[in-house]
PDB file of C-alpha atoms in Angstrom:
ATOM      1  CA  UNK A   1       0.000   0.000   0.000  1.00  0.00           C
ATOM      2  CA  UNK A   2       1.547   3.282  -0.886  1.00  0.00           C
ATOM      3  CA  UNK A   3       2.565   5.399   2.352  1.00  0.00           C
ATOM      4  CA  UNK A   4      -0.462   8.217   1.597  1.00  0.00           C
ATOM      5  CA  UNK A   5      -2.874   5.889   1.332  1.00  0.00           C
ATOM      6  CA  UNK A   6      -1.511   4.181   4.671  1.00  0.00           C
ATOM      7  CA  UNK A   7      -1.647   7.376   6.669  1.00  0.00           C
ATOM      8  CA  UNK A   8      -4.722   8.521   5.617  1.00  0.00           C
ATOM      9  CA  UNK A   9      -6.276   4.863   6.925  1.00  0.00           C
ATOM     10  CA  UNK A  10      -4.438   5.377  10.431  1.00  0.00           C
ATOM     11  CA  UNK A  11      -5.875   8.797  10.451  1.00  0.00           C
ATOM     12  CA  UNK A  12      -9.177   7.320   9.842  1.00  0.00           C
ATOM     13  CA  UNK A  13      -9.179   4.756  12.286  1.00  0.00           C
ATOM     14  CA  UNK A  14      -7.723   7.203  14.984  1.00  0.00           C
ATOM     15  CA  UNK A  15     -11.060   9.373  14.423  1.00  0.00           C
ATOM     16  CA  UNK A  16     -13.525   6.624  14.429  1.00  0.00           C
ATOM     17  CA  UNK A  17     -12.025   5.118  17.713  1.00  0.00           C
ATOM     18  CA  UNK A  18     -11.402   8.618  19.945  1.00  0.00           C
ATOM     19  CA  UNK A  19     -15.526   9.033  20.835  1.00  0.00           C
ATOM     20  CA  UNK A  20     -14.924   5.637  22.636  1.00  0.00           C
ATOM     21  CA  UNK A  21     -11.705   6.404  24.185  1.00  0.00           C
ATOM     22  CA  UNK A  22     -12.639  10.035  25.390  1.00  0.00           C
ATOM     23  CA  UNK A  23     -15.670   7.651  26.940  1.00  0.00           C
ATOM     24  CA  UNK A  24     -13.798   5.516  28.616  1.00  0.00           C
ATOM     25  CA  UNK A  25     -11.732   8.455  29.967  1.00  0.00           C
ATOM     26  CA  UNK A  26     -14.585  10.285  31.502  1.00  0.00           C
ATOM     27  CA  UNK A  27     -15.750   7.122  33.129  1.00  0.00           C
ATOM     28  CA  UNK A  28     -12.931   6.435  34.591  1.00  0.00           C
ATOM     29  CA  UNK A  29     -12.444  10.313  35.783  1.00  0.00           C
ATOM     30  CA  UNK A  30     -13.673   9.838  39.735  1.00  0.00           C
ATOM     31  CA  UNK A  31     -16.337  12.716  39.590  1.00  0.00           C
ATOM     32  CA  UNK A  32     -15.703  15.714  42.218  1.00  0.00           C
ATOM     33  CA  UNK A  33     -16.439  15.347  45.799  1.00  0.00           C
ATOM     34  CA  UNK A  34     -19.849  17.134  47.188  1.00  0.00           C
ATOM     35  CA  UNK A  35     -18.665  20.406  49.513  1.00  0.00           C
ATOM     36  CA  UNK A  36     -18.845  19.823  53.115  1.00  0.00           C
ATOM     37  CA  UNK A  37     -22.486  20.934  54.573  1.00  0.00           C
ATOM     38  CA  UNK A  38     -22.035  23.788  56.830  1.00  0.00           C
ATOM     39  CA  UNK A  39     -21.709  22.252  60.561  1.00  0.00           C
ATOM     40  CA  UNK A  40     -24.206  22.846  63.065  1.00  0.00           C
ATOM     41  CA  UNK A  41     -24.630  25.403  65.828  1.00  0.00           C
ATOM     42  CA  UNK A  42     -23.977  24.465  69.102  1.00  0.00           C
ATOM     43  CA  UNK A  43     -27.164  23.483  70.864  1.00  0.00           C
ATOM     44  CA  UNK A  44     -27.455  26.074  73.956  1.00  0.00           C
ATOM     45  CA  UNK A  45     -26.448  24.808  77.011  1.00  0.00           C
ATOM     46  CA  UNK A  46     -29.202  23.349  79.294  1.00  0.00           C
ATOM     47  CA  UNK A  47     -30.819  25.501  81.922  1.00  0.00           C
ATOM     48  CA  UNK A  48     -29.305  24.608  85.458  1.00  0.00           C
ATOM     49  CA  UNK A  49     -32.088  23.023  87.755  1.00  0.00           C
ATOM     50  CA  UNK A  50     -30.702  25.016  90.750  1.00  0.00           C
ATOM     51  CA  UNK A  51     -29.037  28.302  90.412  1.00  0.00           C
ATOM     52  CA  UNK A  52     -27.090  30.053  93.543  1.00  0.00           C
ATOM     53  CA  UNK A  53     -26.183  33.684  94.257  1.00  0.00           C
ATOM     54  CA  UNK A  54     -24.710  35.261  97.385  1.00  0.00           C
ATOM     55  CA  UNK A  55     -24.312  39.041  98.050  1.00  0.00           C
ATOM     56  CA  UNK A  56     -22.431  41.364 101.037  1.00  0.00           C
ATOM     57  CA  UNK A  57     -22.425  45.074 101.711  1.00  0.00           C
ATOM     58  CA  UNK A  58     -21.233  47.530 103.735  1.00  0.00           C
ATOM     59  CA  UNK A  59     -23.460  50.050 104.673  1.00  0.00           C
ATOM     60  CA  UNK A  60     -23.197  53.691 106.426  1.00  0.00           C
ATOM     61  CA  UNK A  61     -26.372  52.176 108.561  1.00  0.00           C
ATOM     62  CA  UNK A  62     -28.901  49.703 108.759  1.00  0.00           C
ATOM     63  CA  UNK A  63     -32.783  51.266 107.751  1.00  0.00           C
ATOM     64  CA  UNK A  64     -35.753  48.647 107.713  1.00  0.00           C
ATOM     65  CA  UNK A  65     -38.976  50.021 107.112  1.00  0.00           C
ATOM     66  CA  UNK A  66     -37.519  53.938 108.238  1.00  0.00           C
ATOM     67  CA  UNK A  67     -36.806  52.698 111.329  1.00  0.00           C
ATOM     68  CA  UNK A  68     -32.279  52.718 112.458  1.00  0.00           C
ATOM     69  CA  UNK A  69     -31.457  49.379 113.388  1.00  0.00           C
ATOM     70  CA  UNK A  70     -27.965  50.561 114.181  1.00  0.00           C
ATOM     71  CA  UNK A  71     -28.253  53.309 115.707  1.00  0.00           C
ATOM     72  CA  UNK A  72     -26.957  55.246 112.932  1.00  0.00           C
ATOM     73  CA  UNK A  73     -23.949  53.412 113.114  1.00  0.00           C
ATOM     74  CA  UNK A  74     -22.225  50.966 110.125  1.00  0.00           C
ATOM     75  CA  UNK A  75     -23.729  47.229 109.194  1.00  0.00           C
ATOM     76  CA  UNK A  76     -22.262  44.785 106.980  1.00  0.00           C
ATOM     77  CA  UNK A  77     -24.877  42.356 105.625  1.00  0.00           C
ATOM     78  CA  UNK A  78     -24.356  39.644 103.348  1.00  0.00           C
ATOM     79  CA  UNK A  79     -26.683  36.693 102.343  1.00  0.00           C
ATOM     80  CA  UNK A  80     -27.435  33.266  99.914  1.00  0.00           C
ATOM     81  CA  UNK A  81     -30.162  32.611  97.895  1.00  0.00           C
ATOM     82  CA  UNK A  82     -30.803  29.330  96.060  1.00  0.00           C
ATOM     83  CA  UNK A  83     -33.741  29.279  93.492  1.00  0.00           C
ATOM     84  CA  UNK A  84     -35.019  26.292  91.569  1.00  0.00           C
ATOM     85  CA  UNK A  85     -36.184  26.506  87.935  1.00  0.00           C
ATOM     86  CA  UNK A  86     -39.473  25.952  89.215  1.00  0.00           C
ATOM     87  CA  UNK A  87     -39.932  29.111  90.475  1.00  0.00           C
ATOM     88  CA  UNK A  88     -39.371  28.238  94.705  1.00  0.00           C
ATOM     89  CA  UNK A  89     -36.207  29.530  96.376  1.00  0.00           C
ATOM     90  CA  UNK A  90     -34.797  29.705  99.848  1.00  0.00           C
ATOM     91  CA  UNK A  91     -32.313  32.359 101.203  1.00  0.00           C
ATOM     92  CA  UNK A  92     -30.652  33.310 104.352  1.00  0.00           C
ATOM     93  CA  UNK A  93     -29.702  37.133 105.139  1.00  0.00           C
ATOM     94  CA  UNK A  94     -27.928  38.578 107.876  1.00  0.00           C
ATOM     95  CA  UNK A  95     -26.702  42.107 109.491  1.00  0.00           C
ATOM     96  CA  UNK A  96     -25.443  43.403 112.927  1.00  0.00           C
ATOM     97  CA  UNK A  97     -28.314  45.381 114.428  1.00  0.00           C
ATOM     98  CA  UNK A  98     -28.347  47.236 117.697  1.00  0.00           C
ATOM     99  CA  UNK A  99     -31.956  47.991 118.806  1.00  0.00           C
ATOM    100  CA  UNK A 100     -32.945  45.833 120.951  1.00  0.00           C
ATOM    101  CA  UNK A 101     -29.873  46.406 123.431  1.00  0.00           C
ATOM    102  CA  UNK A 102     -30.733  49.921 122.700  1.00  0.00           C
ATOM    103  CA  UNK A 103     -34.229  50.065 123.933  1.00  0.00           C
ATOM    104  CA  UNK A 104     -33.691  47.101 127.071  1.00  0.00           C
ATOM    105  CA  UNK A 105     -31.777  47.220 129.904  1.00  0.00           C
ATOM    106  CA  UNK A 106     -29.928  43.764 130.277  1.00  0.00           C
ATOM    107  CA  UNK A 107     -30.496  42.469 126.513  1.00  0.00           C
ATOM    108  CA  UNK A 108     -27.678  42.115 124.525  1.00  0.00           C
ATOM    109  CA  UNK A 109     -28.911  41.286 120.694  1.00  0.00           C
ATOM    110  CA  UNK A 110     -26.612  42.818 118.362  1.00  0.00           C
ATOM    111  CA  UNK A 111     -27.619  40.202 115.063  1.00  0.00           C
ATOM    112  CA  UNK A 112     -30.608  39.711 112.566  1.00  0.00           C
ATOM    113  CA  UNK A 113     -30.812  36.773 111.063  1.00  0.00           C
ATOM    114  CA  UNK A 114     -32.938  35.795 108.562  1.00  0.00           C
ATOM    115  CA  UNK A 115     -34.396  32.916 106.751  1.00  0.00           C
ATOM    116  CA  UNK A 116     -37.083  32.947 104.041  1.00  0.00           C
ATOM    117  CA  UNK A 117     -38.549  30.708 100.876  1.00  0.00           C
ATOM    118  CA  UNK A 118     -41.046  30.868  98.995  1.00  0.00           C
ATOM    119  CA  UNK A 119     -42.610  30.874  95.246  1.00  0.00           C
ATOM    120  CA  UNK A 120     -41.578  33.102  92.349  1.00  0.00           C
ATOM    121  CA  UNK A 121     -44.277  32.728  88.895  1.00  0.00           C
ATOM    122  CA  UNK A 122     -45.356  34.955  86.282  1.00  0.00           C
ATOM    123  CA  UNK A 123     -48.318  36.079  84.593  1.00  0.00           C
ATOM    124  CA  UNK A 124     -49.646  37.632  81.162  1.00  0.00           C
ATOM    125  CA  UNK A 125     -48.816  41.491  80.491  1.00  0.00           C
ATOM    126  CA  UNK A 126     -45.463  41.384  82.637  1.00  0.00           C
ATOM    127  CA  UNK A 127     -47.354  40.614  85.801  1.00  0.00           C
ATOM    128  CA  UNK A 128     -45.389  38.355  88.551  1.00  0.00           C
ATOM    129  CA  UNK A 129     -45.962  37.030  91.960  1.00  0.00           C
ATOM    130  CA  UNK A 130     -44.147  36.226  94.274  1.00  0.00           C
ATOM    131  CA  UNK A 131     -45.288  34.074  97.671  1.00  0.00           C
ATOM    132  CA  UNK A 132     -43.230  33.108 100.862  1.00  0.00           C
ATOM    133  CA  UNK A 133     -42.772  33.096 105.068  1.00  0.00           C
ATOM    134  CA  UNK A 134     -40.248  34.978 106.345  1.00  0.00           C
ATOM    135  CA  UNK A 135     -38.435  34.106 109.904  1.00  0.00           C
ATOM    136  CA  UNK A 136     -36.841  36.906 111.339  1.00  0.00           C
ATOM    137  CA  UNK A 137     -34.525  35.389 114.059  1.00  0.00           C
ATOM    138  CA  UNK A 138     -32.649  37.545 116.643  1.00  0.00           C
ATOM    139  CA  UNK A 139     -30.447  35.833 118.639  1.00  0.00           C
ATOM    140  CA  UNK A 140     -28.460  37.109 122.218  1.00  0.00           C
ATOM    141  CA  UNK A 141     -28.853  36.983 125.535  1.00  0.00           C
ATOM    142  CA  UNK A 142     -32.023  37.356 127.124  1.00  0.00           C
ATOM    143  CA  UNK A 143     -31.458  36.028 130.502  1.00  0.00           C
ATOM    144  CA  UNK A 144     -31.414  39.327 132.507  1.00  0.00           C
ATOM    145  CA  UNK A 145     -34.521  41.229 130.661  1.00  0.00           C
ATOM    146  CA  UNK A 146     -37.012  42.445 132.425  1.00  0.00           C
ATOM    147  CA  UNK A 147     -39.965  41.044 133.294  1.00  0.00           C
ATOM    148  CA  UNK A 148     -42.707  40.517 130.804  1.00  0.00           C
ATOM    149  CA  UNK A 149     -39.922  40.906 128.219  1.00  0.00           C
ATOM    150  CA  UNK A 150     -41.249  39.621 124.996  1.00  0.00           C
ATOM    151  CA  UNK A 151     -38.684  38.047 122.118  1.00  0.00           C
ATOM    152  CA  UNK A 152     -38.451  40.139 118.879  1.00  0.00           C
ATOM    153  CA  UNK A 153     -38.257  37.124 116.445  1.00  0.00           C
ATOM    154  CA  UNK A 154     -41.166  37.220 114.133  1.00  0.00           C
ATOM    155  CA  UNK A 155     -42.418  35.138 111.510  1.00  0.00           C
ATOM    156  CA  UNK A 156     -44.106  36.820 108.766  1.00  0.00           C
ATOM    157  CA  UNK A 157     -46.423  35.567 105.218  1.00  0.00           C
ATOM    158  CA  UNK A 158     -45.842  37.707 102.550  1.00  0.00           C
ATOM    159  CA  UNK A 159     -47.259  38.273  99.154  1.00  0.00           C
ATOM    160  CA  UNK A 160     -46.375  40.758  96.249  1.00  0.00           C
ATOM    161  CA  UNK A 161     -47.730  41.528  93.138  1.00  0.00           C
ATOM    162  CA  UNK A 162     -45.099  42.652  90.521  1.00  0.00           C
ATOM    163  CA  UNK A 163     -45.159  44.814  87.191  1.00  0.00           C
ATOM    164  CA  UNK A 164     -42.397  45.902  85.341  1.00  0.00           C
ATOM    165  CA  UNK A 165     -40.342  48.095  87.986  1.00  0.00           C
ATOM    166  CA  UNK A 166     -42.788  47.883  90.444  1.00  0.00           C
ATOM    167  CA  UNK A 167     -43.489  45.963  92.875  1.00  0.00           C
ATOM    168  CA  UNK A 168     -46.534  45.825  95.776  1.00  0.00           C
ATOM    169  CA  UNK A 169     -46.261  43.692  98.819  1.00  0.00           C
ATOM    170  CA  UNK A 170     -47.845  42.868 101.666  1.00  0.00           C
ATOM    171  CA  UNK A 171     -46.520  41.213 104.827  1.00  0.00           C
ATOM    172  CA  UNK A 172     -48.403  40.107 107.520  1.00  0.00           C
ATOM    173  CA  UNK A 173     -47.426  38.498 111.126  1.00  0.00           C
ATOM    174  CA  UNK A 174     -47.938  34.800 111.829  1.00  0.00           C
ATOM    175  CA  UNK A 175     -46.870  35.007 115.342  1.00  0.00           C
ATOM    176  CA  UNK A 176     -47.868  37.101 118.662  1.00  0.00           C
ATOM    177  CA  UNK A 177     -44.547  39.088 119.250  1.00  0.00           C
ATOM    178  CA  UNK A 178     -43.884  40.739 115.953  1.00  0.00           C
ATOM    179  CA  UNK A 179     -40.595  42.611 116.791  1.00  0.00           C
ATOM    180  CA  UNK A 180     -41.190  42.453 120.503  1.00  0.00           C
ATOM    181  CA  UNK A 181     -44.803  43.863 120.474  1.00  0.00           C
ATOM    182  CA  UNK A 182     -47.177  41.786 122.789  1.00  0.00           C
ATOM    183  CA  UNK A 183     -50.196  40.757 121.618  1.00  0.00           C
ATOM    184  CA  UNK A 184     -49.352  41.506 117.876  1.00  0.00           C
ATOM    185  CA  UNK A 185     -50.904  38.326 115.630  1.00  0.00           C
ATOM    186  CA  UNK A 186     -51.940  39.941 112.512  1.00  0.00           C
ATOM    187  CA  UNK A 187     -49.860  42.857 112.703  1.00  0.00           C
ATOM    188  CA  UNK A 188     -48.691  43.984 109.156  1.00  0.00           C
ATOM    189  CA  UNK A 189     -46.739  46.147 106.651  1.00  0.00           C
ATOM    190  CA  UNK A 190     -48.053  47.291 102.767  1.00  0.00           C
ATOM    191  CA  UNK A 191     -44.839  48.139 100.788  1.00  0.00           C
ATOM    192  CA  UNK A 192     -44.865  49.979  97.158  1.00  0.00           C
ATOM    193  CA  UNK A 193     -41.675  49.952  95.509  1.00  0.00           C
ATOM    194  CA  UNK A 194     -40.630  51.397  92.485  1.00  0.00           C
ATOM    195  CA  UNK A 195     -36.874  50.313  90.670  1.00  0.00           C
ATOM    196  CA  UNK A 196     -35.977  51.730  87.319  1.00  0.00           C
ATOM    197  CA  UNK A 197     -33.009  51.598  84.957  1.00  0.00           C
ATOM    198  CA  UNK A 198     -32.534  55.096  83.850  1.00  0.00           C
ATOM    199  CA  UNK A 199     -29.365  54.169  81.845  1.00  0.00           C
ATOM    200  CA  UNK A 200     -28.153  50.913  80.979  1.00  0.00           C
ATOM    201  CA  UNK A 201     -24.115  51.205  80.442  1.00  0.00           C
ATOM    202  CA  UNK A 202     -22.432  54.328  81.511  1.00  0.00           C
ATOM    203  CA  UNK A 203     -19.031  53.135  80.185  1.00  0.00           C
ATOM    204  CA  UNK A 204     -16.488  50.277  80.548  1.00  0.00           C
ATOM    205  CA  UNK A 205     -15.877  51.407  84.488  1.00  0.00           C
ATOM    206  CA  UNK A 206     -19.751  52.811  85.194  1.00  0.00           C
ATOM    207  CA  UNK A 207     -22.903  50.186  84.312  1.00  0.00           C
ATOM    208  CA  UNK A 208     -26.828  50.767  84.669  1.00  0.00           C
ATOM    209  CA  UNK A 209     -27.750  53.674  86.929  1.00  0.00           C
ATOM    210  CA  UNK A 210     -30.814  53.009  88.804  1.00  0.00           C
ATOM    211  CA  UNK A 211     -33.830  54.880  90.573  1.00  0.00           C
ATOM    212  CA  UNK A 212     -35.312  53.869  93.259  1.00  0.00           C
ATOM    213  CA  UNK A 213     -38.590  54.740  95.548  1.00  0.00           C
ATOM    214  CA  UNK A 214     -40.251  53.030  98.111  1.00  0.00           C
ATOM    215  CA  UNK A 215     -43.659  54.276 100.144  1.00  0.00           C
ATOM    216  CA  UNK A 216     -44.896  51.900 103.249  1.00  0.00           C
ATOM    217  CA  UNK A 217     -47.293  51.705 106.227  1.00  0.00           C
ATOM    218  CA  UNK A 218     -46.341  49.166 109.644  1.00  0.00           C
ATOM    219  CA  UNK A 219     -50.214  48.629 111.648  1.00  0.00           C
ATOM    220  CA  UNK A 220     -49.678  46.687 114.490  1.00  0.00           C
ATOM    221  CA  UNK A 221     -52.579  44.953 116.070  1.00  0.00           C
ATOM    222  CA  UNK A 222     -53.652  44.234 119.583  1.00  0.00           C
ATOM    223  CA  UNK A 223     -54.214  45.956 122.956  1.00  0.00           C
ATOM    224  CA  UNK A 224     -51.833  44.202 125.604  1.00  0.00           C
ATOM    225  CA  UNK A 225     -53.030  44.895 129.079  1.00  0.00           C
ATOM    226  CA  UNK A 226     -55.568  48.187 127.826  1.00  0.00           C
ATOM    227  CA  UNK A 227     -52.250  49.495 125.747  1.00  0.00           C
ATOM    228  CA  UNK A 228     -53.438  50.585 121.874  1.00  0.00           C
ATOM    229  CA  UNK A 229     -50.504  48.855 119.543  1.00  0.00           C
ATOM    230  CA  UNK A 230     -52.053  51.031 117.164  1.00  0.00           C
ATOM    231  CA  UNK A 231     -50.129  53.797 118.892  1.00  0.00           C
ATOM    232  CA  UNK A 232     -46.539  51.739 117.166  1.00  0.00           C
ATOM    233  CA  UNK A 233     -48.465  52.523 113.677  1.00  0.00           C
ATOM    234  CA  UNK A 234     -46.574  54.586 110.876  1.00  0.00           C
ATOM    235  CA  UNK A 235     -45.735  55.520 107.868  1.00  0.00           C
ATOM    236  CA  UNK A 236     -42.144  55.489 105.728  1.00  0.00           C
ATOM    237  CA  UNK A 237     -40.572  56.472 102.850  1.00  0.00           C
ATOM    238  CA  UNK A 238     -37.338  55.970 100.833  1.00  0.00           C
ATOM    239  CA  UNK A 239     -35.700  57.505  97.781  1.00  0.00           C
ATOM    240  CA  UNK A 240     -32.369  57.127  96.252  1.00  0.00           C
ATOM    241  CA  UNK A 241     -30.289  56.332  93.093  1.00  0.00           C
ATOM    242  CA  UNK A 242     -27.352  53.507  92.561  1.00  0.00           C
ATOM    243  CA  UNK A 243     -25.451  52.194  90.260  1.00  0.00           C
ATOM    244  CA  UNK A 244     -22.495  49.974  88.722  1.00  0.00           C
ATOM    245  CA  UNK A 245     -18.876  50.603  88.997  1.00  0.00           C
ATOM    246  CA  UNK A 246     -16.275  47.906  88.474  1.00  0.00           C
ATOM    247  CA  UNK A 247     -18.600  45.312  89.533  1.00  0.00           C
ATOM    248  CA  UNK A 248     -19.678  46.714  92.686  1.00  0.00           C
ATOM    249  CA  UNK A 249     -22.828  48.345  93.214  1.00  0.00           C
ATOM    250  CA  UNK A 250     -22.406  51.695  94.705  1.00  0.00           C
ATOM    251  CA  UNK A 251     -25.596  53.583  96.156  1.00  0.00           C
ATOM    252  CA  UNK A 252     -27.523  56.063  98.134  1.00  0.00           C
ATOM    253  CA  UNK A 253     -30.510  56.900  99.640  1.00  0.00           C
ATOM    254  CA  UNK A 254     -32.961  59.322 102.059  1.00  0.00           C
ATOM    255  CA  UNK A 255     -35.782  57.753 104.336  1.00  0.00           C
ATOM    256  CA  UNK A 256     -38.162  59.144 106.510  1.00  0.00           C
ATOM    257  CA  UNK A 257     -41.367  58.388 109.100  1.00  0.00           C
ATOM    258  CA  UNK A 258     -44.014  59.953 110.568  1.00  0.00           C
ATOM    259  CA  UNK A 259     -44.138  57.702 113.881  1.00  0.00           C
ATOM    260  CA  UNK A 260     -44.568  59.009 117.072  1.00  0.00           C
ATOM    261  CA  UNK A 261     -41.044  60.093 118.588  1.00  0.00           C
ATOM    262  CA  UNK A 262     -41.617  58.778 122.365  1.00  0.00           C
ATOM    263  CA  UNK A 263     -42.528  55.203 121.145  1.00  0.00           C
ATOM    264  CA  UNK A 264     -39.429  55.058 119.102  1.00  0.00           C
ATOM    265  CA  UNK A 265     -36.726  57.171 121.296  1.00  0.00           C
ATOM    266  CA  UNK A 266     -33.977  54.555 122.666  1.00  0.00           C
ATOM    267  CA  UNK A 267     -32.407  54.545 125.825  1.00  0.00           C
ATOM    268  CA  UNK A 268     -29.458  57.054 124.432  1.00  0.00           C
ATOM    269  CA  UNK A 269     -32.580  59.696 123.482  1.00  0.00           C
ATOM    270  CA  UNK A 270     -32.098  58.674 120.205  1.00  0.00           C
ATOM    271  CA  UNK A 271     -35.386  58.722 117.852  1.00  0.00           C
ATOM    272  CA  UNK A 272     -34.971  55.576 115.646  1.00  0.00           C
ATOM    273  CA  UNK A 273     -37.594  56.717 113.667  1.00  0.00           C
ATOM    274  CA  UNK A 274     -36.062  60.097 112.512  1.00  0.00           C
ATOM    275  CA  UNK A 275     -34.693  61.069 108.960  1.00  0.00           C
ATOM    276  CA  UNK A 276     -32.035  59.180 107.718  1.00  0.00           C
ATOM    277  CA  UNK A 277     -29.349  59.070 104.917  1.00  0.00           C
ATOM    278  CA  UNK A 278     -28.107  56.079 104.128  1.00  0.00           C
ATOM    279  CA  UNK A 279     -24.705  55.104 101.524  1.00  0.00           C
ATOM    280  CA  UNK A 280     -23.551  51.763 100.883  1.00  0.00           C
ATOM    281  CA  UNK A 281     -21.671  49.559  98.386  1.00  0.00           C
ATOM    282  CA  UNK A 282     -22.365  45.900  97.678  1.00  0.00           C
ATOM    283  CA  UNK A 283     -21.105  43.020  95.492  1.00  0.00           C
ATOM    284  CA  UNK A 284     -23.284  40.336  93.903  1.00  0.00           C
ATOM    285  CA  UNK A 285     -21.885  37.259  92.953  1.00  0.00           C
TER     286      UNK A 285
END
């Protein structure tokens, strides 16, 4: 066969076979892998069953319901509160006090020390409530008081409605001494209390500043030997600002009464129910 004729054969066979090799290429060509699928967020972390806090502060004086419990002097208070998912908690609280050594001969009671629980819930529009017994234990030595000396520990029910930043509670008394007033079952204190966040972050150093104002009434009940406990009966009121710097929370505040001055002037002529001004600082943990 003449060499032209020979190369244009080759040539024509080379055409007629490259469909099937180019076929046999591509199938054996692995085909690209699929991209990875994006990976999944992490799923949140559960919500503890029990959750724990614990607080202390150091405060100029002690003021509970606009009544000095120190005698205008400084109280360092601290306390632990453990709350269930639920919605019930227990706490503990504690503070030097001075009142009751102030007021009896032959007492010496210089702690308060509290113990509470109770039920937190909510409710539609930004309602809450909140329901619980509070023990208010004062312990010392009693052992030379006078006569017909009655204990100040008191156990009281309370129940508060809250909306937003405020709050309305009511406490009443379960037992017949309620802070060392005879014949006092049923005795009681209303307390509205407004709390609101004026800023929420300052800077880095300074966090939320706060407002806060507080109106009450105590009524005590009973007439011990002819004596009117209404005559313990009063009004109070609190106003003041705080707020957040490096972690600590740093506050003030004014209070005031109306009570009568000769059933609250101590042994040292000091009216416990007087106009006070109160500063403090506290850390939260």
């Amino acid at each position: 066969m003449p060499a032209r004729l020979r190369s244009r054969s080759i040539l024509a066979a080379a055409l007629a076979l490259a469909p099937f090799v180019a076929s046999e290429t591509l199938a054996q060509t692995p085909a690209p892998a699929p991209a990875p699928a994006p990976a999944a967020a992490p799923a949140p972390a559960p919500e503890p069953d029990w959750t724990g806090t614990a607080n202390v502060g150091l405060f100029s004086q002690y003021v509970f319901r606009g009544l000095t419990q120190t005698n205008e002097k400084p109280a360092v208070q601290g306390g632990f509160d453990l709350s269930h998912k639920s919605g019930f908690y227990v706490g503990t609280w504690a503070s030097n006090v001075s009142w009751i050594s102030d007021a009896t001969p032959n007492v010496s009671a210089s702690m308060e020390w509290d113990f509470y629980g109770g039920y937190k819930g909510s409710l539609p529009a930004d309602f809450g409530y909140d329901l619980g017994v509070l023990y208010y234990y004062y312990p010392g030595n009693y052992g030379s008081a006078p006569v017909g000396y009655t204990k100040p520990d008191t156990t009281e029910f309370y129940a508060a409605l809250t909306w937003k930043f405020l709050t309305l509670k009511y406490n009443v008394s379960l037992n017949n001494k309620t802070f060392g007033v005879p014949d006092s079952r049923g005795s009681s204190y209303l307390d509205l209390t407004a709390s609101y966040d004026v800023v929420e972050k300052v800077n880095d150093a300074i966090g939320k500043v706060t407002v806060f104002g507080h109106l009450g009434h105590q009524w005590y009940h009973g007439n011990p030997g002819g004596f009117d406990n209404g005559n313990f009966d009063y009004g109070d009121w609190k106003v003041g600002a705080s707020t957040e710097v490096y972690g600590l929370t740093v506050g003030l505040y004014g209070t005031g009464t109306n009570a009568q001055d000769k059933y609250y002037t101590n042994l040292y002529g000091k009216n416990i129910s007087a106009g006070q001004f109160v500063v403090y600082v506290q850390k939260t943990f």
